[in-house]
Amino acid sequence: MATYAARRLADMAENTATIVGIELLAAAQGIDLRKPLKSSPELERAKAQLRTVASFWDQDRAMAPDIAAAKALVQSGRLQGLAAF
């Protein structure tokens, strides 16, 4: 049973990275729509990192490339250390 669970872990991590990437895109879009208001410095830095790979949605376009870019950003580890717990 443990072997099967270990094999499934990679799929779960992949799915989680996708979900976190989508959530990051949605949060960044929401913050941008509320300009000139700003979020915390940590979240602004995370948003700036995201905006290097996915731009603001100011017109209709396919979301898949932005989701893939956000997922890759999450998996890269470049966002680690931005959130203080």
PDB file of N, CA and C in Angstrom:
ATOM      1  N   MET A   1       0.808  -1.184   0.000  1.00  0.00           N
ATOM      2  CA  MET A   1       0.000   0.000   0.000  1.00  0.00           C
ATOM      3  C   MET A   1       0.865   1.268   0.000  1.00  0.00           C
ATOM      4  N   ALA A   2       1.941   1.268   0.780  1.00  0.00           N
ATOM      5  CA  ALA A   2       2.791   2.457   0.869  1.00  0.00           C
ATOM      6  C   ALA A   2       3.476   2.753  -0.456  1.00  0.00           C
ATOM      7  N   THR A   3       3.830   1.726  -1.204  1.00  0.00           N
ATOM      8  CA  THR A   3       4.472   1.934  -2.502  1.00  0.00           C
ATOM      9  C   THR A   3       3.530   2.652  -3.453  1.00  0.00           C
ATOM     10  N   TYR A   4       2.286   2.222  -3.476  1.00  0.00           N
ATOM     11  CA  TYR A   4       1.294   2.864  -4.328  1.00  0.00           C
ATOM     12  C   TYR A   4       1.090   4.320  -3.905  1.00  0.00           C
ATOM     13  N   ALA A   5       1.021   4.571  -2.622  1.00  0.00           N
ATOM     14  CA  ALA A   5       0.848   5.936  -2.120  1.00  0.00           C
ATOM     15  C   ALA A   5       2.039   6.812  -2.510  1.00  0.00           C
ATOM     16  N   ALA A   6       3.219   6.271  -2.450  1.00  0.00           N
ATOM     17  CA  ALA A   6       4.412   7.033  -2.824  1.00  0.00           C
ATOM     18  C   ALA A   6       4.389   7.382  -4.307  1.00  0.00           C
ATOM     19  N   ARG A   7       3.934   6.459  -5.131  1.00  0.00           N
ATOM     20  CA  ARG A   7       3.851   6.741  -6.571  1.00  0.00           C
ATOM     21  C   ARG A   7       2.826   7.827  -6.855  1.00  0.00           C
ATOM     22  N   ARG A   8       1.740   7.835  -6.097  1.00  0.00           N
ATOM     23  CA  ARG A   8       0.697   8.841  -6.296  1.00  0.00           C
ATOM     24  C   ARG A   8       1.145  10.226  -5.835  1.00  0.00           C
ATOM     25  N   LEU A   9       2.126  10.294  -4.963  1.00  0.00           N
ATOM     26  CA  LEU A   9       2.572  11.565  -4.412  1.00  0.00           C
ATOM     27  C   LEU A   9       3.057  12.517  -5.497  1.00  0.00           C
ATOM     28  N   ALA A  10       3.745  12.013  -6.498  1.00  0.00           N
ATOM     29  CA  ALA A  10       4.225  12.868  -7.586  1.00  0.00           C
ATOM     30  C   ALA A  10       3.057  13.516  -8.324  1.00  0.00           C
ATOM     31  N   ASP A  11       2.013  12.747  -8.592  1.00  0.00           N
ATOM     32  CA  ASP A  11       0.830  13.302  -9.246  1.00  0.00           C
ATOM     33  C   ASP A  11       0.155  14.348  -8.369  1.00  0.00           C
ATOM     34  N   MET A  12       0.087  14.068  -7.076  1.00  0.00           N
ATOM     35  CA  MET A  12      -0.534  15.024  -6.153  1.00  0.00           C
ATOM     36  C   MET A  12       0.265  16.327  -6.093  1.00  0.00           C
ATOM     37  N   ALA A  13       1.577  16.223  -6.085  1.00  0.00           N
ATOM     38  CA  ALA A  13       2.420  17.425  -6.054  1.00  0.00           C
ATOM     39  C   ALA A  13       2.248  18.230  -7.336  1.00  0.00           C
ATOM     40  N   GLU A  14       2.141  17.545  -8.456  1.00  0.00           N
ATOM     41  CA  GLU A  14       1.926  18.202  -9.757  1.00  0.00           C
ATOM     42  C   GLU A  14       0.587  18.950  -9.751  1.00  0.00           C
ATOM     43  N   ASN A  15      -0.458  18.291  -9.298  1.00  0.00           N
ATOM     44  CA  ASN A  15      -1.784  18.921  -9.240  1.00  0.00           C
ATOM     45  C   ASN A  15      -1.796  20.105  -8.279  1.00  0.00           C
ATOM     46  N   THR A  16      -1.115  19.962  -7.156  1.00  0.00           N
ATOM     47  CA  THR A  16      -1.069  21.046  -6.175  1.00  0.00           C
ATOM     48  C   THR A  16      -0.351  22.265  -6.743  1.00  0.00           C
ATOM     49  N   ALA A  17       0.731  22.055  -7.480  1.00  0.00           N
ATOM     50  CA  ALA A  17       1.449  23.166  -8.107  1.00  0.00           C
ATOM     51  C   ALA A  17       0.552  23.891  -9.108  1.00  0.00           C
ATOM     52  N   THR A  18      -0.260  23.147  -9.842  1.00  0.00           N
ATOM     53  CA  THR A  18      -1.199  23.762 -10.777  1.00  0.00           C
ATOM     54  C   THR A  18      -2.223  24.609 -10.035  1.00  0.00           C
ATOM     55  N   ILE A  19      -2.774  24.071  -8.962  1.00  0.00           N
ATOM     56  CA  ILE A  19      -3.784  24.795  -8.187  1.00  0.00           C
ATOM     57  C   ILE A  19      -3.196  26.064  -7.576  1.00  0.00           C
ATOM     58  N   VAL A  20      -2.009  25.964  -7.010  1.00  0.00           N
ATOM     59  CA  VAL A  20      -1.366  27.143  -6.414  1.00  0.00           C
ATOM     60  C   VAL A  20      -1.075  28.183  -7.503  1.00  0.00           C
ATOM     61  N   GLY A  21      -0.655  27.747  -8.669  1.00  0.00           N
ATOM     62  CA  GLY A  21      -0.417  28.674  -9.781  1.00  0.00           C
ATOM     63  C   GLY A  21      -1.682  29.402 -10.199  1.00  0.00           C
ATOM     64  N   ILE A  22      -2.797  28.680 -10.294  1.00  0.00           N
ATOM     65  CA  ILE A  22      -4.075  29.298 -10.653  1.00  0.00           C
ATOM     66  C   ILE A  22      -4.501  30.293  -9.579  1.00  0.00           C
ATOM     67  N   GLU A  23      -4.355  29.913  -8.330  1.00  0.00           N
ATOM     68  CA  GLU A  23      -4.705  30.821  -7.227  1.00  0.00           C
ATOM     69  C   GLU A  23      -3.837  32.074  -7.254  1.00  0.00           C
ATOM     70  N   LEU A  24      -2.572  31.907  -7.571  1.00  0.00           N
ATOM     71  CA  LEU A  24      -1.663  33.051  -7.667  1.00  0.00           C
ATOM     72  C   LEU A  24      -2.087  33.985  -8.794  1.00  0.00           C
ATOM     73  N   LEU A  25      -2.461  33.418  -9.938  1.00  0.00           N
ATOM     74  CA  LEU A  25      -2.941  34.236 -11.054  1.00  0.00           C
ATOM     75  C   LEU A  25      -4.197  35.019 -10.670  1.00  0.00           C
ATOM     76  N   ALA A  26      -5.133  34.344 -10.015  1.00  0.00           N
ATOM     77  CA  ALA A  26      -6.376  35.003  -9.618  1.00  0.00           C
ATOM     78  C   ALA A  26      -6.114  36.111  -8.603  1.00  0.00           C
ATOM     79  N   ALA A  27      -5.256  35.858  -7.647  1.00  0.00           N
ATOM     80  CA  ALA A  27      -4.942  36.865  -6.630  1.00  0.00           C
ATOM     81  C   ALA A  27      -4.244  38.074  -7.253  1.00  0.00           C
ATOM     82  N   ALA A  28      -3.301  37.831  -8.141  1.00  0.00           N
ATOM     83  CA  ALA A  28      -2.579  38.934  -8.788  1.00  0.00           C
ATOM     84  C   ALA A  28      -3.533  39.776  -9.634  1.00  0.00           C
ATOM     85  N   GLN A  29      -4.439  39.114 -10.342  1.00  0.00           N
ATOM     86  CA  GLN A  29      -5.414  39.838 -11.155  1.00  0.00           C
ATOM     87  C   GLN A  29      -6.305  40.701 -10.269  1.00  0.00           C
ATOM     88  N   GLY A  30      -6.754  40.145  -9.165  1.00  0.00           N
ATOM     89  CA  GLY A  30      -7.591  40.896  -8.240  1.00  0.00           C
ATOM     90  C   GLY A  30      -6.877  42.108  -7.664  1.00  0.00           C
ATOM     91  N   ILE A  31      -5.621  41.929  -7.292  1.00  0.00           N
ATOM     92  CA  ILE A  31      -4.839  43.053  -6.752  1.00  0.00           C
ATOM     93  C   ILE A  31      -4.664  44.122  -7.818  1.00  0.00           C
ATOM     94  N   ASP A  32      -4.354  43.707  -9.043  1.00  0.00           N
ATOM     95  CA  ASP A  32      -4.169  44.679 -10.128  1.00  0.00           C
ATOM     96  C   ASP A  32      -5.459  45.438 -10.440  1.00  0.00           C
ATOM     97  N   LEU A  33      -6.591  44.772 -10.328  1.00  0.00           N
ATOM     98  CA  LEU A  33      -7.869  45.439 -10.602  1.00  0.00           C
ATOM     99  C   LEU A  33      -8.231  46.455  -9.526  1.00  0.00           C
ATOM    100  N   ARG A  34      -7.614  46.363  -8.358  1.00  0.00           N
ATOM    101  CA  ARG A  34      -7.898  47.278  -7.257  1.00  0.00           C
ATOM    102  C   ARG A  34      -6.883  48.417  -7.160  1.00  0.00           C
ATOM    103  N   LYS A  35      -6.046  48.602  -8.182  1.00  0.00           N
ATOM    104  CA  LYS A  35      -5.075  49.694  -8.158  1.00  0.00           C
ATOM    105  C   LYS A  35      -5.807  51.001  -7.934  1.00  0.00           C
ATOM    106  N   PRO A  36      -5.272  51.902  -7.182  1.00  0.00           N
ATOM    107  CA  PRO A  36      -3.913  52.041  -6.680  1.00  0.00           C
ATOM    108  C   PRO A  36      -3.673  51.359  -5.338  1.00  0.00           C
ATOM    109  N   LEU A  37      -4.663  50.620  -4.826  1.00  0.00           N
ATOM    110  CA  LEU A  37      -4.442  49.909  -3.567  1.00  0.00           C
ATOM    111  C   LEU A  37      -3.356  48.860  -3.744  1.00  0.00           C
ATOM    112  N   LYS A  38      -2.651  48.572  -2.671  1.00  0.00           N
ATOM    113  CA  LYS A  38      -1.584  47.569  -2.711  1.00  0.00           C
ATOM    114  C   LYS A  38      -1.803  46.547  -1.607  1.00  0.00           C
ATOM    115  N   SER A  39      -1.167  45.423  -1.777  1.00  0.00           N
ATOM    116  CA  SER A  39      -1.198  44.375  -0.763  1.00  0.00           C
ATOM    117  C   SER A  39       0.043  44.507   0.104  1.00  0.00           C
ATOM    118  N   SER A  40       0.324  43.481   0.878  1.00  0.00           N
ATOM    119  CA  SER A  40       1.511  43.498   1.734  1.00  0.00           C
ATOM    120  C   SER A  40       2.773  43.475   0.870  1.00  0.00           C
ATOM    121  N   PRO A  41       3.893  43.925   1.409  1.00  0.00           N
ATOM    122  CA  PRO A  41       5.144  43.896   0.625  1.00  0.00           C
ATOM    123  C   PRO A  41       5.500  42.496   0.127  1.00  0.00           C
ATOM    124  N   GLU A  42       5.252  41.471   0.944  1.00  0.00           N
ATOM    125  CA  GLU A  42       5.572  40.102   0.532  1.00  0.00           C
ATOM    126  C   GLU A  42       4.727  39.672  -0.659  1.00  0.00           C
ATOM    127  N   LEU A  43       3.428  39.967  -0.590  1.00  0.00           N
ATOM    128  CA  LEU A  43       2.547  39.590  -1.693  1.00  0.00           C
ATOM    129  C   LEU A  43       2.817  40.419  -2.942  1.00  0.00           C
ATOM    130  N   GLU A  44       3.208  41.657  -2.769  1.00  0.00           N
ATOM    131  CA  GLU A  44       3.576  42.477  -3.929  1.00  0.00           C
ATOM    132  C   GLU A  44       4.821  41.905  -4.618  1.00  0.00           C
ATOM    133  N   ARG A  45       5.773  41.391  -3.824  1.00  0.00           N
ATOM    134  CA  ARG A  45       6.955  40.761  -4.420  1.00  0.00           C
ATOM    135  C   ARG A  45       6.572  39.478  -5.164  1.00  0.00           C
ATOM    136  N   ALA A  46       5.664  38.703  -4.590  1.00  0.00           N
ATOM    137  CA  ALA A  46       5.197  37.481  -5.262  1.00  0.00           C
ATOM    138  C   ALA A  46       4.480  37.837  -6.560  1.00  0.00           C
ATOM    139  N   LYS A  47       3.682  38.881  -6.524  1.00  0.00           N
ATOM    140  CA  LYS A  47       2.968  39.318  -7.726  1.00  0.00           C
ATOM    141  C   LYS A  47       3.960  39.795  -8.792  1.00  0.00           C
ATOM    142  N   ALA A  48       4.984  40.502  -8.364  1.00  0.00           N
ATOM    143  CA  ALA A  48       6.001  40.957  -9.317  1.00  0.00           C
ATOM    144  C   ALA A  48       6.710  39.773  -9.966  1.00  0.00           C
ATOM    145  N   GLN A  49       6.993  38.738  -9.188  1.00  0.00           N
ATOM    146  CA  GLN A  49       7.596  37.520  -9.752  1.00  0.00           C
ATOM    147  C   GLN A  49       6.665  36.899 -10.783  1.00  0.00           C
ATOM    148  N   LEU A  50       5.381  36.830 -10.460  1.00  0.00           N
ATOM    149  CA  LEU A  50       4.410  36.248 -11.385  1.00  0.00           C
ATOM    150  C   LEU A  50       4.323  37.059 -12.665  1.00  0.00           C
ATOM    151  N   ARG A  51       4.328  38.360 -12.537  1.00  0.00           N
ATOM    152  CA  ARG A  51       4.190  39.219 -13.712  1.00  0.00           C
ATOM    153  C   ARG A  51       5.397  39.134 -14.658  1.00  0.00           C
ATOM    154  N   THR A  52       6.473  38.526 -14.221  1.00  0.00           N
ATOM    155  CA  THR A  52       7.597  38.299 -15.142  1.00  0.00           C
ATOM    156  C   THR A  52       7.289  37.158 -16.106  1.00  0.00           C
ATOM    157  N   VAL A  53       6.318  36.307 -15.758  1.00  0.00           N
ATOM    158  CA  VAL A  53       5.989  35.161 -16.617  1.00  0.00           C
ATOM    159  C   VAL A  53       4.562  35.192 -17.144  1.00  0.00           C
ATOM    160  N   ALA A  54       3.684  35.979 -16.538  1.00  0.00           N
ATOM    161  CA  ALA A  54       2.284  36.064 -16.971  1.00  0.00           C
ATOM    162  C   ALA A  54       1.790  37.488 -16.782  1.00  0.00           C
ATOM    163  N   SER A  55       1.393  38.117 -17.854  1.00  0.00           N
ATOM    164  CA  SER A  55       0.979  39.514 -17.775  1.00  0.00           C
ATOM    165  C   SER A  55      -0.474  39.657 -17.333  1.00  0.00           C
ATOM    166  N   PHE A  56      -0.839  40.888 -16.997  1.00  0.00           N
ATOM    167  CA  PHE A  56      -2.196  41.236 -16.598  1.00  0.00           C
ATOM    168  C   PHE A  56      -3.161  40.894 -17.731  1.00  0.00           C
ATOM    169  N   TRP A  57      -4.321  40.354 -17.376  1.00  0.00           N
ATOM    170  CA  TRP A  57      -5.326  40.023 -18.389  1.00  0.00           C
ATOM    171  C   TRP A  57      -6.165  41.266 -18.676  1.00  0.00           C
ATOM    172  N   ASP A  58      -5.796  41.994 -19.714  1.00  0.00           N
ATOM    173  CA  ASP A  58      -6.567  43.169 -20.095  1.00  0.00           C
ATOM    174  C   ASP A  58      -7.437  42.904 -21.321  1.00  0.00           C
ATOM    175  N   GLN A  59      -7.299  41.708 -21.887  1.00  0.00           N
ATOM    176  CA  GLN A  59      -8.150  41.283 -22.993  1.00  0.00           C
ATOM    177  C   GLN A  59      -8.269  39.765 -22.970  1.00  0.00           C
ATOM    178  N   ASP A  60      -9.298  39.276 -23.631  1.00  0.00           N
ATOM    179  CA  ASP A  60      -9.559  37.849 -23.633  1.00  0.00           C
ATOM    180  C   ASP A  60      -8.436  37.108 -24.359  1.00  0.00           C
ATOM    181  N   ARG A  61      -7.954  36.028 -23.750  1.00  0.00           N
ATOM    182  CA  ARG A  61      -6.926  35.186 -24.378  1.00  0.00           C
ATOM    183  C   ARG A  61      -6.946  33.824 -23.696  1.00  0.00           C
ATOM    184  N   ALA A  62      -6.279  32.884 -24.297  1.00  0.00           N
ATOM    185  CA  ALA A  62      -6.200  31.544 -23.715  1.00  0.00           C
ATOM    186  C   ALA A  62      -5.461  31.613 -22.384  1.00  0.00           C
ATOM    187  N   MET A  63      -5.985  30.910 -21.400  1.00  0.00           N
ATOM    188  CA  MET A  63      -5.395  30.936 -20.067  1.00  0.00           C
ATOM    189  C   MET A  63      -4.319  29.863 -19.880  1.00  0.00           C
ATOM    190  N   ALA A  64      -4.338  28.828 -20.699  1.00  0.00           N
ATOM    191  CA  ALA A  64      -3.429  27.696 -20.512  1.00  0.00           C
ATOM    192  C   ALA A  64      -1.956  28.102 -20.462  1.00  0.00           C
ATOM    193  N   PRO A  65      -1.471  28.993 -21.344  1.00  0.00           N
ATOM    194  CA  PRO A  65      -0.050  29.373 -21.242  1.00  0.00           C
ATOM    195  C   PRO A  65       0.300  30.068 -19.924  1.00  0.00           C
ATOM    196  N   ASP A  66      -0.602  30.921 -19.436  1.00  0.00           N
ATOM    197  CA  ASP A  66      -0.351  31.607 -18.166  1.00  0.00           C
ATOM    198  C   ASP A  66      -0.396  30.633 -16.998  1.00  0.00           C
ATOM    199  N   ILE A  67      -1.321  29.683 -17.053  1.00  0.00           N
ATOM    200  CA  ILE A  67      -1.397  28.674 -15.994  1.00  0.00           C
ATOM    201  C   ILE A  67      -0.126  27.837 -15.976  1.00  0.00           C
ATOM    202  N   ALA A  68       0.349  27.429 -17.143  1.00  0.00           N
ATOM    203  CA  ALA A  68       1.583  26.642 -17.220  1.00  0.00           C
ATOM    204  C   ALA A  68       2.779  27.448 -16.707  1.00  0.00           C
ATOM    205  N   ALA A  69       2.825  28.734 -17.035  1.00  0.00           N
ATOM    206  CA  ALA A  69       3.935  29.586 -16.569  1.00  0.00           C
ATOM    207  C   ALA A  69       3.878  29.784 -15.061  1.00  0.00           C
ATOM    208  N   ALA A  70       2.673  29.982 -14.522  1.00  0.00           N
ATOM    209  CA  ALA A  70       2.523  30.149 -13.072  1.00  0.00           C
ATOM    210  C   ALA A  70       2.887  28.858 -12.344  1.00  0.00           C
ATOM    211  N   LYS A  71       2.479  27.740 -12.897  1.00  0.00           N
ATOM    212  CA  LYS A  71       2.820  26.443 -12.306  1.00  0.00           C
ATOM    213  C   LYS A  71       4.333  26.248 -12.293  1.00  0.00           C
ATOM    214  N   ALA A  72       4.987  26.581 -13.395  1.00  0.00           N
ATOM    215  CA  ALA A  72       6.450  26.452 -13.466  1.00  0.00           C
ATOM    216  C   ALA A  72       7.119  27.368 -12.442  1.00  0.00           C
ATOM    217  N   LEU A  73       6.564  28.559 -12.245  1.00  0.00           N
ATOM    218  CA  LEU A  73       7.106  29.484 -11.245  1.00  0.00           C
ATOM    219  C   LEU A  73       6.996  28.879  -9.851  1.00  0.00           C
ATOM    220  N   VAL A  74       5.852  28.296  -9.549  1.00  0.00           N
ATOM    221  CA  VAL A  74       5.650  27.658  -8.242  1.00  0.00           C
ATOM    222  C   VAL A  74       6.645  26.516  -8.066  1.00  0.00           C
ATOM    223  N   GLN A  75       6.793  25.687  -9.086  1.00  0.00           N
ATOM    224  CA  GLN A  75       7.696  24.538  -8.993  1.00  0.00           C
ATOM    225  C   GLN A  75       9.167  24.946  -8.962  1.00  0.00           C
ATOM    226  N   SER A  76       9.490  26.122  -9.475  1.00  0.00           N
ATOM    227  CA  SER A  76      10.886  26.560  -9.509  1.00  0.00           C
ATOM    228  C   SER A  76      11.432  26.898  -8.125  1.00  0.00           C
ATOM    229  N   GLY A  77      10.538  27.216  -7.202  1.00  0.00           N
ATOM    230  CA  GLY A  77      10.975  27.587  -5.860  1.00  0.00           C
ATOM    231  C   GLY A  77      11.303  29.057  -5.706  1.00  0.00           C
ATOM    232  N   ARG A  78      11.107  29.853  -6.766  1.00  0.00           N
ATOM    233  CA  ARG A  78      11.443  31.274  -6.699  1.00  0.00           C
ATOM    234  C   ARG A  78      10.537  32.047  -5.742  1.00  0.00           C
ATOM    235  N   LEU A  79       9.415  31.460  -5.363  1.00  0.00           N
ATOM    236  CA  LEU A  79       8.494  32.147  -4.438  1.00  0.00           C
ATOM    237  C   LEU A  79       8.780  31.804  -2.978  1.00  0.00           C
ATOM    238  N   GLN A  80       9.661  30.845  -2.757  1.00  0.00           N
ATOM    239  CA  GLN A  80       9.973  30.452  -1.385  1.00  0.00           C
ATOM    240  C   GLN A  80      10.612  31.609  -0.647  1.00  0.00           C
ATOM    241  N   GLY A  81      10.239  31.742   0.596  1.00  0.00           N
ATOM    242  CA  GLY A  81      10.816  32.808   1.420  1.00  0.00           C
ATOM    243  C   GLY A  81      10.086  34.121   1.327  1.00  0.00           C
ATOM    244  N   LEU A  82       9.102  34.240   0.413  1.00  0.00           N
ATOM    245  CA  LEU A  82       8.361  35.505   0.310  1.00  0.00           C
ATOM    246  C   LEU A  82       7.269  35.605   1.360  1.00  0.00           C
ATOM    247  N   ALA A  83       6.756  34.477   1.786  1.00  0.00           N
ATOM    248  CA  ALA A  83       5.700  34.478   2.803  1.00  0.00           C
ATOM    249  C   ALA A  83       6.313  34.176   4.163  1.00  0.00           C
ATOM    250  N   ALA A  84       5.999  35.036   5.119  1.00  0.00           N
ATOM    251  CA  ALA A  84       6.510  34.828   6.475  1.00  0.00           C
ATOM    252  C   ALA A  84       5.437  34.144   7.305  1.00  0.00           C
ATOM    253  N   PHE A  85       5.806  33.072   7.955  1.00  0.00           N
ATOM    254  CA  PHE A  85       4.864  32.341   8.796  1.00  0.00           C
ATOM    255  C   PHE A  85       5.262  32.441  10.233  1.00  0.00           C
TER     256      PHE A  85
END
